[in-house]
């Protein structure tokens, strides 16, 4: 079955960087777009970044554009989110997701906390 497993979160100081990973299994990864979302306490889950199946197409939430880079390694069935110059507004649980055969799948999330 489809599985998505995020990792790479943690505690980072303002201005710092993190690289999040999402390892996928149970489907032909290279055929599907992948997304990152995040949810902060008391807020709705929001879109962060999208990458097309070949990696040529990307899209970002306006507030992370220029600070975030989404990428993928289709040989490793993994999608990444590099986040730089983090600020407290970036603190959230980060999730990856994908639509496979008409069903939306989510990972369990990885916590990112930006604090001094």
PDB file of C-alpha atoms in Angstrom:
ATOM      1  CA  UNK A   1       0.000   0.000   0.000  1.00  0.00           C
ATOM      2  CA  UNK A   2       0.988   3.636  -0.374  1.00  0.00           C
ATOM      3  CA  UNK A   3       3.218   4.871   2.416  1.00  0.00           C
ATOM      4  CA  UNK A   4       4.785   8.274   2.952  1.00  0.00           C
ATOM      5  CA  UNK A   5       7.295   8.773   5.749  1.00  0.00           C
ATOM      6  CA  UNK A   6       8.604  12.237   6.578  1.00  0.00           C
ATOM      7  CA  UNK A   7      11.816  12.966   8.458  1.00  0.00           C
ATOM      8  CA  UNK A   8      14.283  15.756   9.058  1.00  0.00           C
ATOM      9  CA  UNK A   9      12.315  18.029  11.336  1.00  0.00           C
ATOM     10  CA  UNK A  10      13.638  19.440  14.576  1.00  0.00           C
ATOM     11  CA  UNK A  11      14.417  22.533  16.595  1.00  0.00           C
ATOM     12  CA  UNK A  12      16.252  25.280  14.731  1.00  0.00           C
ATOM     13  CA  UNK A  13      17.105  28.883  15.546  1.00  0.00           C
ATOM     14  CA  UNK A  14      15.662  31.746  13.509  1.00  0.00           C
ATOM     15  CA  UNK A  15      17.714  32.168  10.366  1.00  0.00           C
ATOM     16  CA  UNK A  16      18.657  28.505  10.316  1.00  0.00           C
ATOM     17  CA  UNK A  17      18.002  25.799   7.755  1.00  0.00           C
ATOM     18  CA  UNK A  18      16.501  22.325   7.581  1.00  0.00           C
ATOM     19  CA  UNK A  19      16.080  19.717   4.887  1.00  0.00           C
ATOM     20  CA  UNK A  20      12.952  17.618   5.173  1.00  0.00           C
ATOM     21  CA  UNK A  21      12.619  14.261   3.440  1.00  0.00           C
ATOM     22  CA  UNK A  22       9.617  12.194   2.460  1.00  0.00           C
ATOM     23  CA  UNK A  23      10.267   8.577   1.542  1.00  0.00           C
ATOM     24  CA  UNK A  24       7.550   7.016  -0.587  1.00  0.00           C
ATOM     25  CA  UNK A  25       6.633   3.416  -1.267  1.00  0.00           C
ATOM     26  CA  UNK A  26       3.782   1.333  -2.633  1.00  0.00           C
ATOM     27  CA  UNK A  27       3.336   3.188  -5.923  1.00  0.00           C
ATOM     28  CA  UNK A  28       5.340   4.215  -8.987  1.00  0.00           C
ATOM     29  CA  UNK A  29       6.809   7.350  -7.458  1.00  0.00           C
ATOM     30  CA  UNK A  30       8.190   8.794 -10.695  1.00  0.00           C
ATOM     31  CA  UNK A  31       4.687   9.017 -12.196  1.00  0.00           C
ATOM     32  CA  UNK A  32       3.189  11.318  -9.568  1.00  0.00           C
ATOM     33  CA  UNK A  33       3.346  14.901  -8.409  1.00  0.00           C
ATOM     34  CA  UNK A  34       4.315  15.370  -4.786  1.00  0.00           C
ATOM     35  CA  UNK A  35       3.334  18.103  -2.343  1.00  0.00           C
ATOM     36  CA  UNK A  36       4.433  19.496   0.992  1.00  0.00           C
ATOM     37  CA  UNK A  37       1.886  20.974   3.395  1.00  0.00           C
ATOM     38  CA  UNK A  38       2.217  22.292   6.930  1.00  0.00           C
ATOM     39  CA  UNK A  39      -0.029  22.878   9.906  1.00  0.00           C
ATOM     40  CA  UNK A  40       0.721  25.181  12.803  1.00  0.00           C
ATOM     41  CA  UNK A  41      -1.146  24.918  16.122  1.00  0.00           C
ATOM     42  CA  UNK A  42      -4.607  26.461  15.851  1.00  0.00           C
ATOM     43  CA  UNK A  43      -4.286  27.005  12.107  1.00  0.00           C
ATOM     44  CA  UNK A  44      -5.524  25.180   9.048  1.00  0.00           C
ATOM     45  CA  UNK A  45      -3.212  22.967   7.065  1.00  0.00           C
ATOM     46  CA  UNK A  46      -1.690  24.964   4.220  1.00  0.00           C
ATOM     47  CA  UNK A  47       0.056  24.182   0.947  1.00  0.00           C
ATOM     48  CA  UNK A  48       3.810  24.821   0.959  1.00  0.00           C
ATOM     49  CA  UNK A  49       5.271  23.406  -2.256  1.00  0.00           C
ATOM     50  CA  UNK A  50       4.567  21.178  -5.244  1.00  0.00           C
ATOM     51  CA  UNK A  51       6.854  19.296  -7.594  1.00  0.00           C
ATOM     52  CA  UNK A  52       5.838  17.610 -10.820  1.00  0.00           C
ATOM     53  CA  UNK A  53       6.610  14.013 -11.627  1.00  0.00           C
ATOM     54  CA  UNK A  54       9.817  14.796 -13.532  1.00  0.00           C
ATOM     55  CA  UNK A  55      10.909  17.561 -11.195  1.00  0.00           C
ATOM     56  CA  UNK A  56      10.716  20.229 -13.891  1.00  0.00           C
ATOM     57  CA  UNK A  57       7.617  21.929 -12.483  1.00  0.00           C
ATOM     58  CA  UNK A  58       7.572  23.465  -9.023  1.00  0.00           C
ATOM     59  CA  UNK A  59       5.283  25.861  -7.184  1.00  0.00           C
ATOM     60  CA  UNK A  60       5.509  27.498  -3.766  1.00  0.00           C
ATOM     61  CA  UNK A  61       3.490  29.255  -1.102  1.00  0.00           C
ATOM     62  CA  UNK A  62       4.251  32.943  -1.499  1.00  0.00           C
ATOM     63  CA  UNK A  63       5.673  33.315   2.004  1.00  0.00           C
ATOM     64  CA  UNK A  64       8.324  30.619   1.450  1.00  0.00           C
ATOM     65  CA  UNK A  65       9.255  31.469  -2.134  1.00  0.00           C
ATOM     66  CA  UNK A  66      12.957  32.268  -2.301  1.00  0.00           C
ATOM     67  CA  UNK A  67      13.597  30.448   0.988  1.00  0.00           C
ATOM     68  CA  UNK A  68      12.355  26.968   0.092  1.00  0.00           C
ATOM     69  CA  UNK A  69      13.410  24.502  -2.571  1.00  0.00           C
ATOM     70  CA  UNK A  70      11.460  21.357  -3.337  1.00  0.00           C
ATOM     71  CA  UNK A  71      13.285  18.570  -5.158  1.00  0.00           C
ATOM     72  CA  UNK A  72      12.958  14.871  -5.773  1.00  0.00           C
ATOM     73  CA  UNK A  73      15.123  11.844  -6.428  1.00  0.00           C
ATOM     74  CA  UNK A  74      13.064   9.378  -8.410  1.00  0.00           C
ATOM     75  CA  UNK A  75      15.752   6.719  -8.032  1.00  0.00           C
ATOM     76  CA  UNK A  76      15.337   6.921  -4.247  1.00  0.00           C
ATOM     77  CA  UNK A  77      11.563   7.480  -4.235  1.00  0.00           C
ATOM     78  CA  UNK A  78      12.124  10.534  -2.080  1.00  0.00           C
ATOM     79  CA  UNK A  79      10.995  14.136  -2.163  1.00  0.00           C
ATOM     80  CA  UNK A  80      12.826  16.859  -0.263  1.00  0.00           C
ATOM     81  CA  UNK A  81      12.058  20.306   1.066  1.00  0.00           C
ATOM     82  CA  UNK A  82      15.048  22.525   1.795  1.00  0.00           C
ATOM     83  CA  UNK A  83      14.038  25.456   3.979  1.00  0.00           C
ATOM     84  CA  UNK A  84      16.444  28.345   4.583  1.00  0.00           C
ATOM     85  CA  UNK A  85      16.284  31.530   6.641  1.00  0.00           C
ATOM     86  CA  UNK A  86      13.604  29.985   8.840  1.00  0.00           C
ATOM     87  CA  UNK A  87      11.464  32.187  11.050  1.00  0.00           C
ATOM     88  CA  UNK A  88       8.999  31.505  13.833  1.00  0.00           C
ATOM     89  CA  UNK A  89       6.100  31.564  11.365  1.00  0.00           C
ATOM     90  CA  UNK A  90       7.575  28.435   9.772  1.00  0.00           C
ATOM     91  CA  UNK A  91       7.026  26.399  12.949  1.00  0.00           C
ATOM     92  CA  UNK A  92       4.560  23.662  12.112  1.00  0.00           C
ATOM     93  CA  UNK A  93       4.137  19.981  11.426  1.00  0.00           C
ATOM     94  CA  UNK A  94       5.194  19.386   7.831  1.00  0.00           C
ATOM     95  CA  UNK A  95       3.472  16.714   5.773  1.00  0.00           C
ATOM     96  CA  UNK A  96       3.995  15.320   2.309  1.00  0.00           C
ATOM     97  CA  UNK A  97       1.101  14.064   0.232  1.00  0.00           C
ATOM     98  CA  UNK A  98       0.207  12.696  -3.158  1.00  0.00           C
ATOM     99  CA  UNK A  99      -2.842  11.610  -5.137  1.00  0.00           C
ATOM    100  CA  UNK A 100      -2.644   8.022  -6.339  1.00  0.00           C
ATOM    101  CA  UNK A 101      -5.508   6.463  -8.292  1.00  0.00           C
ATOM    102  CA  UNK A 102      -7.923   9.135  -7.085  1.00  0.00           C
ATOM    103  CA  UNK A 103      -7.067   8.819  -3.401  1.00  0.00           C
ATOM    104  CA  UNK A 104      -5.126  11.346  -1.353  1.00  0.00           C
ATOM    105  CA  UNK A 105      -2.383   9.956   0.854  1.00  0.00           C
ATOM    106  CA  UNK A 106      -0.607  11.759   3.705  1.00  0.00           C
ATOM    107  CA  UNK A 107       2.440  10.969   5.739  1.00  0.00           C
ATOM    108  CA  UNK A 108       2.480  11.197   9.525  1.00  0.00           C
ATOM    109  CA  UNK A 109       4.310  14.527   9.521  1.00  0.00           C
ATOM    110  CA  UNK A 110       7.549  15.872  10.951  1.00  0.00           C
ATOM    111  CA  UNK A 111       7.688  18.706  13.498  1.00  0.00           C
ATOM    112  CA  UNK A 112       9.657  21.845  12.710  1.00  0.00           C
ATOM    113  CA  UNK A 113      10.131  24.288  15.572  1.00  0.00           C
ATOM    114  CA  UNK A 114      11.875  27.599  14.990  1.00  0.00           C
ATOM    115  CA  UNK A 115      12.861  29.196  18.259  1.00  0.00           C
ATOM    116  CA  UNK A 116      15.757  30.942  19.914  1.00  0.00           C
TER     117      UNK A 116
END
